[in-house]
Amino acid sequence: MKTHARPRVSRTARRRLAADAGLLVVAAAFAVPLAWLVLASLDAEATLRVRPPEKPTLENFSAVLTDETTFTPVRNSLVLCGGATALTVVCAALAAYPLSRYRSRLSRPYLLGILFATCLPVTAVMVPVYGLFVQTGLIDTLYGTALFLAASQLPFAVWLMKNFMDSVPTVLEEAAWTDGASWWQTLLRVVLPLTGPGVAVVAIYSFVMMWGNFFVPFMLLLSPEQMPASVSIFTFFGNYGAVVYGQLAAFSVLYSTPVILLYVLISRRLGGGFALGGAVKG
């Protein structure tokens, strides 16, 4: 009688199974905290365990939806991060345009210096920055903190913006210059519209990094009424390890809402790619 050997699993299939298993582990690492966040926000007796609430309730949201707990800190965060993001995008565009279009011996060392600046931890410069803010009267001010947040995000924003502007053909700018446009008009009407997805990426990245920043506002803002939501969330952690988990989860859901809405509003533009197809034809 003939015996049929079992087909061996190919090496490609084993690699695919290993990759799928690794992706499932990574997905679970992200999904479990999110599941706890949603379930705990609806549980009046929430703990660190991931479990569905016995009696779903909105009491946690009612408890945190106050001016002192949520509305004022979120408003401060929007003013702080929104202003710093706008300043970062504007300065990054003005700095990236000449780096993308003009060649110089100092361009590469300058870009490497920018890249090195992104590696500096904020904690390493906070002591001199704090002293500078005290001497200049910028301590405990939202605009002063916004300036520092914008400066801390600017190096990476310039690097990103420069790479996006490199993809815009120079012939389009030359055509605009032939029609009498200045470099300022070329930047506003030709380069930036074509790098719209890149500008969106820089804006979203900067806003998200500033929105979750705890250390900088904690050090530079002193008045409780000026604290952003990233700092006020610390009030849910009481003494001796006591934590109101349900209210903390409800506040975290509300705290994450502006970032999610920002991504949803710009996601179509991010998925559209660069509108350069056919721009240099004809």
XYZ file of N, CA and C in Angstrom:
846
model
N 0.837 -1.196 0.000
C 0.000 0.000 0.000
C 0.871 1.245 0.000
N 0.404 2.223 -0.725
C 1.154 3.470 -0.792
C 0.767 4.378 0.368
N 1.740 4.973 0.950
C 1.497 5.922 2.055
C 1.711 7.334 1.546
N 0.804 8.204 1.953
C 0.886 9.599 1.523
C 1.471 10.432 2.657
N 2.602 11.048 2.431
C 3.234 11.895 3.452
C 2.461 13.203 3.592
N 2.403 13.675 4.788
C 1.741 14.954 5.028
C 2.493 16.086 4.335
N 1.762 16.973 3.705
C 2.464 18.099 3.043
C 3.129 18.992 4.074
N 4.354 19.281 3.840
C 5.099 20.124 4.749
C 4.716 21.597 4.552
N 4.676 22.294 5.659
C 4.378 23.724 5.594
C 5.609 24.444 5.046
N 5.411 25.194 4.008
C 6.534 25.864 3.375
C 7.108 26.944 4.292
N 8.329 27.318 3.984
C 8.982 28.336 4.784
C 8.250 29.672 4.659
N 7.726 29.970 3.480
C 6.981 31.221 3.298
C 5.723 31.241 4.148
N 5.029 30.102 4.233
C 3.818 30.040 5.059
C 4.155 30.215 6.538
N 5.264 29.599 6.970
C 5.648 29.747 8.377
C 5.981 31.192 8.698
N 6.677 31.854 7.793
C 6.992 33.259 8.014
C 5.728 34.115 8.058
N 4.771 33.758 7.185
C 3.522 34.523 7.182
C 2.754 34.318 8.487
N 2.728 33.081 8.977
C 2.052 32.815 10.243
C 2.735 33.542 11.401
N 4.071 33.548 11.380
C 4.800 34.257 12.437
C 4.534 35.753 12.374
N 4.490 36.293 11.155
C 4.201 37.718 11.016
C 2.790 38.044 11.478
N 1.816 37.176 11.129
C 0.438 37.401 11.565
C 0.323 37.331 13.089
N 1.030 36.365 13.689
C 0.997 36.256 15.153
C 1.593 37.486 15.813
N 2.703 37.987 15.248
C 3.303 39.201 15.804
C 2.382 40.400 15.680
N 1.690 40.515 14.531
C 0.752 41.623 14.345
C -0.417 41.521 15.308
N -0.890 40.295 15.572
C -1.983 40.119 16.530
C -1.564 40.526 17.934
N -0.326 40.204 18.299
C 0.167 40.600 19.624
C 0.242 42.116 19.736
N 0.767 42.768 18.694
C 0.857 44.228 18.699
C -0.544 44.852 18.732
N -1.476 44.281 17.943
C -2.843 44.802 17.945
C -3.496 44.655 19.307
N -3.258 43.522 19.965
C -3.822 43.329 21.305
C -3.231 44.310 22.304
N -1.940 44.621 22.147
C -1.306 45.575 23.060
C -1.942 46.951 22.956
N -2.448 47.311 21.763
C -3.140 48.587 21.599
C -4.626 48.485 21.924
N -5.233 47.342 21.603
C -6.682 47.210 21.754
C -7.104 47.061 23.209
N -6.330 46.357 24.011
C -6.723 46.121 25.404
C -6.812 47.422 26.204
N -5.817 48.328 26.151
C -5.979 49.605 26.873
C -7.155 50.433 26.378
N -7.399 50.415 25.057
C -8.541 51.164 24.524
C -9.853 50.558 24.996
N -9.917 49.213 25.038
C -11.125 48.561 25.539
C -11.360 48.903 27.008
N -10.282 48.912 27.798
C -10.442 49.298 29.212
C -10.928 50.736 29.327
N -10.415 51.610 28.483
C -10.788 53.023 28.542
C -12.284 53.200 28.306
N -12.807 52.528 27.286
C -14.231 52.672 26.960
C -15.100 52.007 28.017
N -14.743 50.805 28.426
C -15.559 50.079 29.391
C -15.524 50.735 30.769
N -14.340 51.191 31.200
C -14.237 51.808 32.519
C -14.976 53.137 32.593
N -15.050 53.858 31.463
C -15.766 55.130 31.479
C -17.259 54.949 31.684
N -17.775 53.744 31.422
C -19.202 53.459 31.595
C -19.492 52.649 32.848
N -18.473 52.464 33.684
C -18.611 51.653 34.896
C -18.420 52.525 36.125
N -19.420 52.594 36.973
C -19.326 53.412 38.185
C -18.360 52.817 39.200
N -18.061 51.514 39.093
C -17.154 50.848 40.024
C -15.966 50.269 39.247
N -15.396 51.075 38.390
C -14.313 50.601 37.523
C -13.039 50.358 38.314
N -12.303 49.360 37.901
C -10.988 49.054 38.453
C -10.015 48.915 37.284
N -8.842 48.372 37.562
C -7.863 48.160 36.503
C -8.171 46.943 35.652
N -9.171 46.169 36.033
C -9.540 44.996 35.255
C -10.343 45.392 34.022
N -10.092 44.696 32.926
C -10.858 44.918 31.705
C -12.097 44.025 31.759
N -13.222 44.641 32.032
C -14.466 43.881 32.154
C -15.629 44.769 31.747
N -16.671 44.201 31.168
C -17.843 45.016 30.819
C -18.580 45.442 32.077
N -19.113 46.624 32.118
C -19.824 47.082 33.322
C -21.115 46.306 33.526
N -21.401 46.020 34.786
C -22.650 45.317 35.101
C -23.865 46.190 34.788
N -23.769 47.461 35.127
C -24.824 48.418 34.832
C -24.195 49.641 34.174
N -24.167 49.683 32.851
C -23.564 50.845 32.169
C -24.239 52.143 32.591
N -23.429 53.127 32.839
C -23.934 54.414 33.304
C -23.063 55.540 32.768
N -23.637 56.731 32.746
C -22.912 57.934 32.314
C -22.544 58.818 33.501
N -22.541 58.245 34.685
C -22.232 59.032 35.882
C -20.810 59.586 35.841
N -19.889 58.818 35.302
C -18.501 59.298 35.246
C -18.380 60.530 34.361
N -19.072 60.539 33.236
C -19.039 61.706 32.363
C -19.725 62.903 33.022
N -20.822 62.654 33.731
C -21.506 63.752 34.422
C -20.620 64.359 35.501
N -19.791 63.518 36.123
C -18.934 64.013 37.204
C -17.791 64.875 36.693
N -17.305 64.585 35.500
C -16.133 65.317 34.994
C -16.511 66.478 34.076
N -17.751 66.527 33.615
C -18.164 67.604 32.718
C -18.482 68.868 33.509
N -17.442 69.474 34.051
C -17.547 70.730 34.782
C -16.506 71.694 34.242
N -16.706 72.974 34.543
C -15.748 73.977 34.064
C -14.360 73.735 34.628
N -14.271 73.445 35.900
C -12.964 73.302 36.548
C -12.238 72.040 36.111
N -12.980 70.964 35.881
C -12.353 69.677 35.587
C -12.042 69.491 34.114
N -12.968 69.868 33.228
C -12.823 69.536 31.813
C -12.812 70.751 30.899
N -13.832 71.595 30.973
C -14.000 72.640 29.960
C -12.845 73.643 29.953
N -12.460 74.152 31.111
C -11.362 75.126 31.162
C -10.026 74.502 30.756
N -9.648 73.321 31.284
C -8.382 72.716 30.825
C -8.358 72.390 29.333
N -9.477 71.895 28.788
C -9.505 71.588 27.358
C -9.412 72.868 26.538
N -10.067 73.918 26.979
C -9.966 75.199 26.274
C -8.532 75.710 26.307
N -7.870 75.603 27.460
C -6.467 76.013 27.545
C -5.592 75.179 26.613
N -5.888 73.889 26.520
C -5.103 73.028 25.632
C -5.304 73.416 24.180
N -6.551 73.731 23.807
C -6.816 74.125 22.418
C -6.103 75.427 22.066
N -6.149 76.397 22.993
C -5.469 77.671 22.737
C -3.954 77.458 22.674
N -3.432 76.698 23.621
C -1.987 76.480 23.704
C -1.468 75.688 22.507
N -2.065 74.537 22.240
C -1.571 73.664 21.176
C -1.944 74.182 19.793
N -3.132 74.782 19.673
C -3.523 75.340 18.382
C -2.622 76.482 17.953
N -2.348 77.410 18.881
C -1.457 78.523 18.546
C -0.046 78.059 18.264
N 0.456 77.124 19.064
C 1.816 76.623 18.842
C 1.916 75.852 17.530
N 0.868 75.097 17.178
C 0.885 74.354 15.915
C 0.887 75.299 14.720
N 0.044 76.336 14.766
C 0.016 77.313 13.663
C 1.371 77.992 13.504
N 1.994 78.363 14.619
C 3.306 79.001 14.556
C 4.363 78.038 14.015
N 4.280 76.776 14.413
C 5.236 75.775 13.934
C 5.120 75.567 12.435
N 3.892 75.464 11.921
C 3.694 75.220 10.491
C 4.184 76.413 9.672
N 3.879 77.621 10.111
C 4.305 78.816 9.379
C 5.834 78.916 9.348
N 6.457 78.776 10.499
C 7.923 78.880 10.561
C 8.595 77.736 9.810
N 8.016 76.542 9.873
C 8.597 75.404 9.164
C 8.532 75.606 7.654
N 7.415 76.157 7.158
C 7.295 76.411 5.718
C 8.294 77.465 5.259
N 8.446 78.539 6.035
C 9.381 79.602 5.654
C 10.828 79.125 5.716
N 11.137 78.212 6.633
C 12.506 77.708 6.731
C 12.788 76.605 5.722
N 11.786 75.776 5.422
C 12.005 74.634 4.533
C 12.092 75.055 3.074
N 11.414 76.128 2.689
C 11.397 76.527 1.274
C 12.790 76.880 0.753
N 13.544 77.759 1.392
C 14.899 78.018 0.872
C 15.822 76.813 0.988
N 15.635 75.975 2.011
C 16.461 74.776 2.116
C 16.176 73.799 0.989
N 14.946 73.797 0.497
C 14.575 72.891 -0.587
C 14.974 73.417 -1.959
N 15.010 74.720 -2.125
C 15.189 75.279 -3.460
C 16.593 75.828 -3.731
N 17.328 76.186 -2.701
C 18.641 76.806 -2.907
C 19.731 75.896 -2.342
N 20.763 75.722 -3.100
C 21.873 74.862 -2.707
C 23.005 75.711 -2.146
N 23.550 75.263 -1.039
C 24.646 75.970 -0.385
C 25.519 74.958 0.345
N 26.755 75.346 0.610
C 27.644 74.473 1.363
C 27.172 74.287 2.796
N 26.406 75.238 3.284
C 25.944 75.178 4.674
C 24.615 74.452 4.816
N 23.990 74.074 3.699
C 22.671 73.446 3.788
C 22.737 72.102 4.504
N 23.675 71.252 4.096
C 23.764 69.932 4.714
C 24.134 70.018 6.193
N 25.183 70.795 6.582
C 25.449 70.922 8.026
C 24.264 71.500 8.807
N 23.535 72.420 8.179
C 22.376 72.991 8.848
C 21.291 71.944 9.060
N 21.031 71.117 8.036
C 20.027 70.069 8.170
C 20.459 69.012 9.187
N 21.747 68.687 9.201
C 22.232 67.739 10.209
C 22.119 68.325 11.614
N 22.360 69.636 11.727
C 22.166 70.288 13.024
C 20.720 70.259 13.460
N 19.791 70.446 12.506
C 18.364 70.349 12.825
C 18.018 68.936 13.285
N 18.557 67.940 12.576
C 18.292 66.558 12.951
C 18.848 66.244 14.332
N 20.013 66.797 14.658
C 20.582 66.596 15.990
C 19.714 67.267 17.058
N 19.132 68.414 16.719
C 18.292 69.126 17.696
C 17.055 68.326 18.064
N 16.559 67.479 17.126
C 15.393 66.662 17.441
C 15.709 65.570 18.457
N 16.991 65.248 18.625
C 17.383 64.195 19.564
C 17.579 64.711 20.980
N 17.601 66.027 21.154
C 17.812 66.573 22.495
C 16.564 66.400 23.348
N 16.673 65.785 24.520
C 15.501 65.666 25.389
C 15.121 67.016 25.988
N 13.817 67.223 26.133
C 13.338 68.493 26.672
C 13.807 68.686 28.105
N 13.908 67.591 28.852
C 14.327 67.700 30.249
C 15.744 68.256 30.386
N 16.577 68.092 29.341
C 17.954 68.563 29.421
C 18.064 70.078 29.326
N 17.043 70.747 28.788
C 17.112 72.195 28.597
C 16.094 72.938 29.454
N 15.322 72.228 30.267
C 14.250 72.888 31.012
C 14.779 73.816 32.104
N 15.912 73.478 32.716
C 16.440 74.337 33.780
C 16.850 75.701 33.238
N 17.674 75.801 32.176
C 17.976 77.140 31.636
C 16.746 77.816 31.036
N 15.839 77.045 30.433
C 14.628 77.647 29.877
C 13.775 78.244 30.992
N 13.666 77.552 32.090
C 12.881 78.068 33.217
C 13.487 79.369 33.737
N 14.811 79.399 33.877
C 15.464 80.631 34.315
C 15.274 81.763 33.330
N 15.335 81.462 32.034
C 15.112 82.481 31.009
C 13.689 83.011 31.058
N 12.720 82.137 31.251
C 11.333 82.565 31.307
C 11.068 83.440 32.539
N 11.727 83.132 33.636
C 11.554 83.953 34.843
C 12.122 85.352 34.603
N 13.282 85.457 33.979
C 13.911 86.759 33.745
C 13.161 87.601 32.721
N 12.567 86.946 31.729
C 11.865 87.687 30.665
C 10.385 87.885 30.949
N 9.888 87.370 32.060
C 8.480 87.540 32.401
C 7.531 86.652 31.612
N 8.030 85.586 31.004
C 7.184 84.678 30.243
C 6.666 83.512 31.071
N 7.117 83.395 32.312
C 6.669 82.294 33.151
C 5.184 82.467 33.478
N 4.461 81.367 33.510
C 3.035 81.341 33.826
C 2.212 82.117 32.799
N 2.597 82.024 31.514
C 1.825 82.636 30.433
C 1.597 81.590 29.340
N 0.393 81.579 28.785
C 0.081 80.616 27.736
C 0.881 80.891 26.464
N 1.039 82.180 26.109
C 1.765 82.476 24.877
C 3.252 82.150 25.006
N 3.819 82.338 26.188
C 5.218 81.967 26.384
C 5.410 80.460 26.291
N 4.514 79.711 26.900
C 4.584 78.250 26.803
C 4.370 77.786 25.376
N 3.462 78.451 24.640
C 3.240 78.103 23.233
C 4.490 78.356 22.403
N 5.205 79.440 22.697
C 6.442 79.717 21.965
C 7.471 78.611 22.177
N 7.601 78.144 23.408
C 8.578 77.089 23.671
C 8.146 75.768 23.039
N 6.843 75.448 23.084
C 6.377 74.222 22.451
C 6.617 74.269 20.945
N 6.362 75.433 20.330
C 6.612 75.570 18.895
C 8.091 75.424 18.575
N 8.942 76.014 19.404
C 10.386 75.909 19.170
C 10.875 74.467 19.327
N 10.293 73.732 20.262
C 10.727 72.352 20.469
C 10.295 71.435 19.330
N 9.183 71.735 18.652
C 8.709 70.920 17.542
C 9.240 71.386 16.185
N 9.813 72.580 16.146
C 10.214 73.169 14.871
C 11.291 72.377 14.129
N 12.329 71.849 14.769
C 13.369 71.133 14.003
C 12.817 69.980 13.175
N 12.027 69.127 13.792
C 11.479 67.989 13.046
C 10.469 68.450 12.006
N 9.721 69.514 12.313
C 8.755 70.041 11.345
C 9.468 70.585 10.112
N 10.589 71.270 10.298
C 11.360 71.775 9.161
C 11.886 70.620 8.322
N 12.386 69.594 8.960
C 12.907 68.431 8.242
C 11.808 67.769 7.414
N 10.627 67.583 7.997
C 9.521 66.988 7.264
C 9.071 67.873 6.107
N 8.896 69.161 6.393
C 8.396 70.074 5.374
C 9.358 70.168 4.196
N 10.645 70.147 4.479
C 11.639 70.228 3.415
C 11.549 69.010 2.494
N 11.353 67.829 3.051
C 11.226 66.626 2.231
C 9.974 66.674 1.361
N 8.897 67.217 1.879
C 7.679 67.331 1.072
C 7.854 68.355 -0.050
N 8.520 69.464 0.232
C 8.714 70.482 -0.802
C 9.668 70.024 -1.883
N 10.566 69.098 -1.572
C 11.473 68.569 -2.593
C 10.727 67.863 -3.716
N 9.513 67.375 -3.430
C 8.764 66.628 -4.441
C 8.030 67.530 -5.424
N 8.000 68.827 -5.186
C 7.324 69.768 -6.084
C 8.298 70.146 -7.201
N 7.945 69.940 -8.468
C 8.855 70.283 -9.578
C 9.160 71.785 -9.611
N 10.407 72.107 -9.840
C 10.796 73.518 -9.893
C 10.274 74.223 -11.138
N 9.905 73.450 -12.167
C 9.411 74.083 -13.398
C 8.103 74.818 -13.151
N 7.336 74.368 -12.171
C 6.095 75.070 -11.850
C 6.383 76.447 -11.274
N 7.405 76.536 -10.432
C 7.777 77.835 -9.880
C 8.374 78.735 -10.960
N 9.163 78.149 -11.842
C 9.736 78.945 -12.929
C 8.653 79.524 -13.831
N 7.590 78.728 -14.063
C 6.471 79.240 -14.854
C 5.776 80.397 -14.135
N 5.655 80.278 -12.810
C 5.040 81.362 -12.047
C 5.918 82.606 -12.059
N 7.232 82.407 -11.973
C 8.143 83.559 -12.021
C 8.075 84.239 -13.391
N 7.900 83.445 -14.452
C 7.781 84.019 -15.786
C 6.547 84.914 -15.894
N 5.496 84.529 -15.184
C 4.263 85.331 -15.185
C 4.339 86.529 -14.251
N 5.497 86.726 -13.601
C 5.684 87.894 -12.750
C 5.427 87.672 -11.283
N 5.272 86.415 -10.829
C 5.032 86.146 -9.417
C 6.327 86.269 -8.629
N 6.215 86.750 -7.407
C 7.368 86.829 -6.511
C 7.553 85.490 -5.809
N 8.655 85.343 -5.075
C 8.889 84.083 -4.378
C 7.834 83.867 -3.306
N 7.350 84.949 -2.717
C 6.323 84.831 -1.687
C 5.015 84.324 -2.300
N 4.640 84.873 -3.459
C 3.434 84.417 -4.142
C 3.589 82.987 -4.638
N 4.794 82.639 -5.073
C 5.038 81.273 -5.528
C 4.885 80.281 -4.386
N 5.397 80.660 -3.232
C 5.280 79.774 -2.074
C 3.826 79.584 -1.673
N 3.048 80.672 -1.650
C 1.660 80.595 -1.184
C 0.730 79.956 -2.207
N 0.949 80.245 -3.497
C -0.015 79.830 -4.513
C 0.389 78.590 -5.305
N 1.653 78.194 -5.218
C 2.107 77.037 -5.998
C 2.603 75.920 -5.079
N 3.594 76.233 -4.244
C 4.258 75.182 -3.467
C 3.353 74.656 -2.360
N 2.822 75.540 -1.520
C 2.015 75.077 -0.397
C 0.739 74.352 -0.820
N -0.002 74.829 -1.838
C -1.168 74.033 -2.260
C -0.822 72.632 -2.735
N 0.328 72.484 -3.419
C 0.729 71.167 -3.901
C 1.264 70.276 -2.788
N 1.764 70.876 -1.722
C 2.246 70.101 -0.567
C 1.216 70.104 0.546
N -0.062 70.232 0.187
C -1.126 70.240 1.194
C -1.099 69.033 2.119
N -0.987 67.794 1.592
C -0.887 66.644 2.491
C 0.320 66.719 3.427
N 1.440 67.244 2.925
C 2.609 67.387 3.788
C 2.389 68.390 4.898
N 1.734 69.501 4.571
C 1.412 70.492 5.591
C 0.471 69.888 6.629
N -0.483 69.073 6.166
C -1.403 68.416 7.089
C -0.670 67.453 8.006
N 0.288 66.712 7.457
C 1.072 65.780 8.274
C 1.843 66.533 9.352
N 2.491 67.619 8.971
C 3.256 68.410 9.932
C 2.336 68.981 11.006
N 1.168 69.475 10.593
C 0.232 70.067 11.551
C -0.295 69.020 12.531
N -0.691 67.861 12.016
C -1.231 66.814 12.888
C -0.159 66.300 13.834
N 1.040 66.037 13.302
C 2.110 65.528 14.153
C 2.451 66.528 15.256
N 2.570 67.798 14.900
C 2.916 68.816 15.894
C 1.814 68.947 16.938
N 0.563 68.965 16.495
C -0.545 69.129 17.423
C -0.637 67.951 18.389
N -0.480 66.732 17.867
C -0.578 65.552 18.729
C 0.558 65.534 19.751
N 1.777 65.861 19.320
C 2.904 65.862 20.250
C 2.735 66.923 21.332
N 2.193 68.081 20.960
C 1.966 69.126 21.959
C 0.781 68.801 22.851
N -0.245 68.187 22.288
C -1.452 67.878 23.051
C -1.156 66.916 24.204
N -0.264 65.987 23.984
C 0.072 65.029 25.025
C 1.264 65.414 25.869
N 1.785 66.614 25.689
C 2.966 67.042 26.450
C 2.553 67.420 27.869
N 3.122 66.751 28.839
C 2.818 67.025 30.247
C 3.906 67.857 30.914
N 5.155 67.561 30.605
C 6.258 68.130 31.376
C 6.415 69.638 31.168
N 6.330 70.092 29.916
C 6.567 71.509 29.631
C 5.506 72.406 30.274
N 4.192 72.159 30.077
C 3.203 73.009 30.774
C 3.277 72.885 32.294
N 3.627 71.713 32.780
C 3.730 71.516 34.222
C 4.837 72.376 34.823
N 5.905 72.598 34.069
C 7.022 73.393 34.560
C 6.829 74.893 34.340
N 6.221 75.287 33.231
C 6.181 76.696 32.855
C 4.883 77.400 33.242
N 3.841 76.647 33.579
C 2.571 77.236 34.004
C 2.370 76.966 35.486
N 2.023 78.005 36.230
C 1.897 77.894 37.672
C 0.458 78.036 38.156
N -0.344 78.823 37.481
C -1.717 79.068 37.922
C -2.606 77.886 37.540
N -3.434 77.411 38.477
C -4.324 76.274 38.153
C -5.306 76.587 37.036
N -5.736 77.852 36.933
C -6.716 78.183 35.901
C -6.121 78.206 34.500
N -4.791 78.134 34.375
C -4.143 78.114 33.064
C -3.622 76.737 32.678
N -3.806 75.753 33.535
C -3.294 74.419 33.244
C -4.066 73.768 32.108
N -3.369 73.150 31.155
C -4.061 72.417 30.083
C -4.542 71.061 30.583
N -5.265 70.371 29.723
C -5.836 69.086 30.115
C -4.764 68.034 30.368
N -3.626 68.134 29.692
C -2.556 67.157 29.895
C -1.980 67.209 31.300
N -2.129 68.347 31.970
C -1.642 68.488 33.343
C -2.766 68.257 34.339
N -3.969 68.736 34.028
C -5.083 68.589 34.964
C -5.492 67.138 35.147
N -5.136 66.257 34.204
C -5.457 64.842 34.368
C -4.746 64.246 35.575
N -3.689 64.922 36.009
C -2.937 64.457 37.177
C -3.767 64.548 38.452
N -4.820 65.386 38.462
C -5.641 65.556 39.661
C -6.479 64.324 39.970
N -6.637 63.408 39.016
C -7.409 62.196 39.284
C -6.612 61.181 40.092
N -5.321 61.415 40.250
C -4.486 60.523 41.047
C -4.355 61.119 42.438
N -5.010 60.506 43.396
C -5.011 61.036 44.746
C -3.836 60.541 45.558
N -3.880 60.807 46.851
C -2.817 60.378 47.768
C -2.941 58.884 48.068
N -1.823 58.295 48.433
C -1.749 56.888 48.842
C -2.246 55.946 47.738
N -2.050 56.339 46.493
C -2.396 55.471 45.383
C -3.863 55.394 45.044
N -4.682 56.240 45.620
C -6.120 56.220 45.327
C -6.379 56.885 43.984
N -7.086 56.173 43.117
C -7.391 56.677 41.782
C -8.868 56.431 41.489
N -9.553 57.443 40.990
C -10.946 57.291 40.561
C -10.912 56.839 39.103
N -10.883 55.531 38.899
C -10.631 54.993 37.570
C -11.742 55.332 36.582
N -12.985 55.283 37.026
C -14.088 55.572 36.118
C -14.052 56.996 35.603
N -13.855 57.946 36.494
C -13.775 59.345 36.073
C -12.510 59.610 35.261
N -11.424 58.946 35.622
C -10.194 59.085 34.833
C -10.400 58.598 33.409
N -11.088 57.467 33.246
C -11.351 56.943 31.899
C -12.283 57.871 31.131
N -13.310 58.403 31.797
C -14.235 59.319 31.123
C -13.516 60.591 30.681
N -12.676 61.126 31.543
C -11.916 62.324 31.171
C -10.959 62.020 30.028
N -10.352 60.847 30.021
C -9.420 60.479 28.953
C -10.136 60.369 27.616
N -11.373 59.851 27.625
C -12.140 59.769 26.386
C -12.422 61.167 25.852
N -12.833 62.079 26.732
C -13.089 63.458 26.309
C -11.806 64.153 25.882
N -10.715 63.840 26.562
C -9.418 64.455 26.250
C -8.902 64.010 24.880
N -9.239 62.782 24.474
C -8.775 62.261 23.186
C -9.647 62.713 22.025
N -10.836 63.233 22.306
C -11.788 63.569 21.242
C -11.247 64.617 20.262
N -10.649 65.742 20.695
C -10.158 66.733 19.721
C -9.122 66.178 18.751
N -8.243 65.326 19.216
C -7.220 64.751 18.332
C -7.866 63.827 17.301
N -8.844 63.028 17.747
C -9.524 62.131 16.824
C -10.295 62.916 15.771
N -10.992 63.969 16.206
C -11.738 64.796 15.266
C -10.803 65.473 14.269
N -9.640 65.926 14.741
C -8.674 66.555 13.846
C -8.210 65.577 12.778
N -7.922 64.355 13.181
C -7.474 63.362 12.208
C -8.578 63.019 11.216
N -9.820 62.883 11.702
C -10.932 62.542 10.809
C -11.157 63.641 9.783
N -11.052 64.905 10.213
C -11.296 66.018 9.307
C -10.233 66.116 8.214
N -8.996 65.712 8.514
C -7.907 65.868 7.555
C -7.556 64.551 6.870
N -8.197 63.444 7.287
C -7.824 62.134 6.748
C -8.055 62.050 5.240
N -9.109 62.694 4.737
C -9.345 62.657 3.295
C -8.206 63.327 2.533
N -7.720 64.425 3.071
C -6.623 65.119 2.401
C -5.333 64.323 2.500
N -5.146 63.625 3.620
C -3.944 62.796 3.754
C -3.975 61.638 2.785
N -5.157 61.085 2.536
C -5.245 59.931 1.649
C -5.248 60.294 0.189
N -5.339 61.579 -0.114
C -5.410 61.973 -1.513
C -4.091 62.035 -2.217
N -2.994 62.076 -1.460
C -1.681 62.166 -2.080
C -1.422 63.532 -2.645
N -0.311 63.674 -3.306
C 0.074 64.942 -3.873
C -0.545 65.105 -5.258
N -1.123 66.257 -5.480
C -1.817 66.515 -6.756
C -0.825 67.037 -7.786
N 0.136 66.186 -8.139
C 1.151 66.597 -9.096
C 0.995 65.915 -10.444
N 0.037 64.981 -10.516
C -0.103 64.240 -11.762
C -0.481 65.147 -12.920
N 0.309 65.128 -13.994
C 0.034 65.941 -15.168
C 0.380 67.403 -15.019
N 1.005 67.782 -13.916
C 1.272 69.208 -13.693
C 2.355 69.732 -14.619
N 3.273 68.855 -15.027
C 4.375 69.321 -15.864
C 4.198 68.913 -17.318
N 3.007 68.432 -17.676
C 2.773 68.016 -19.067
C 2.181 69.179 -19.859
N 2.282 69.080 -21.162
C 1.648 70.075 -22.001
C 2.642 71.084 -22.549
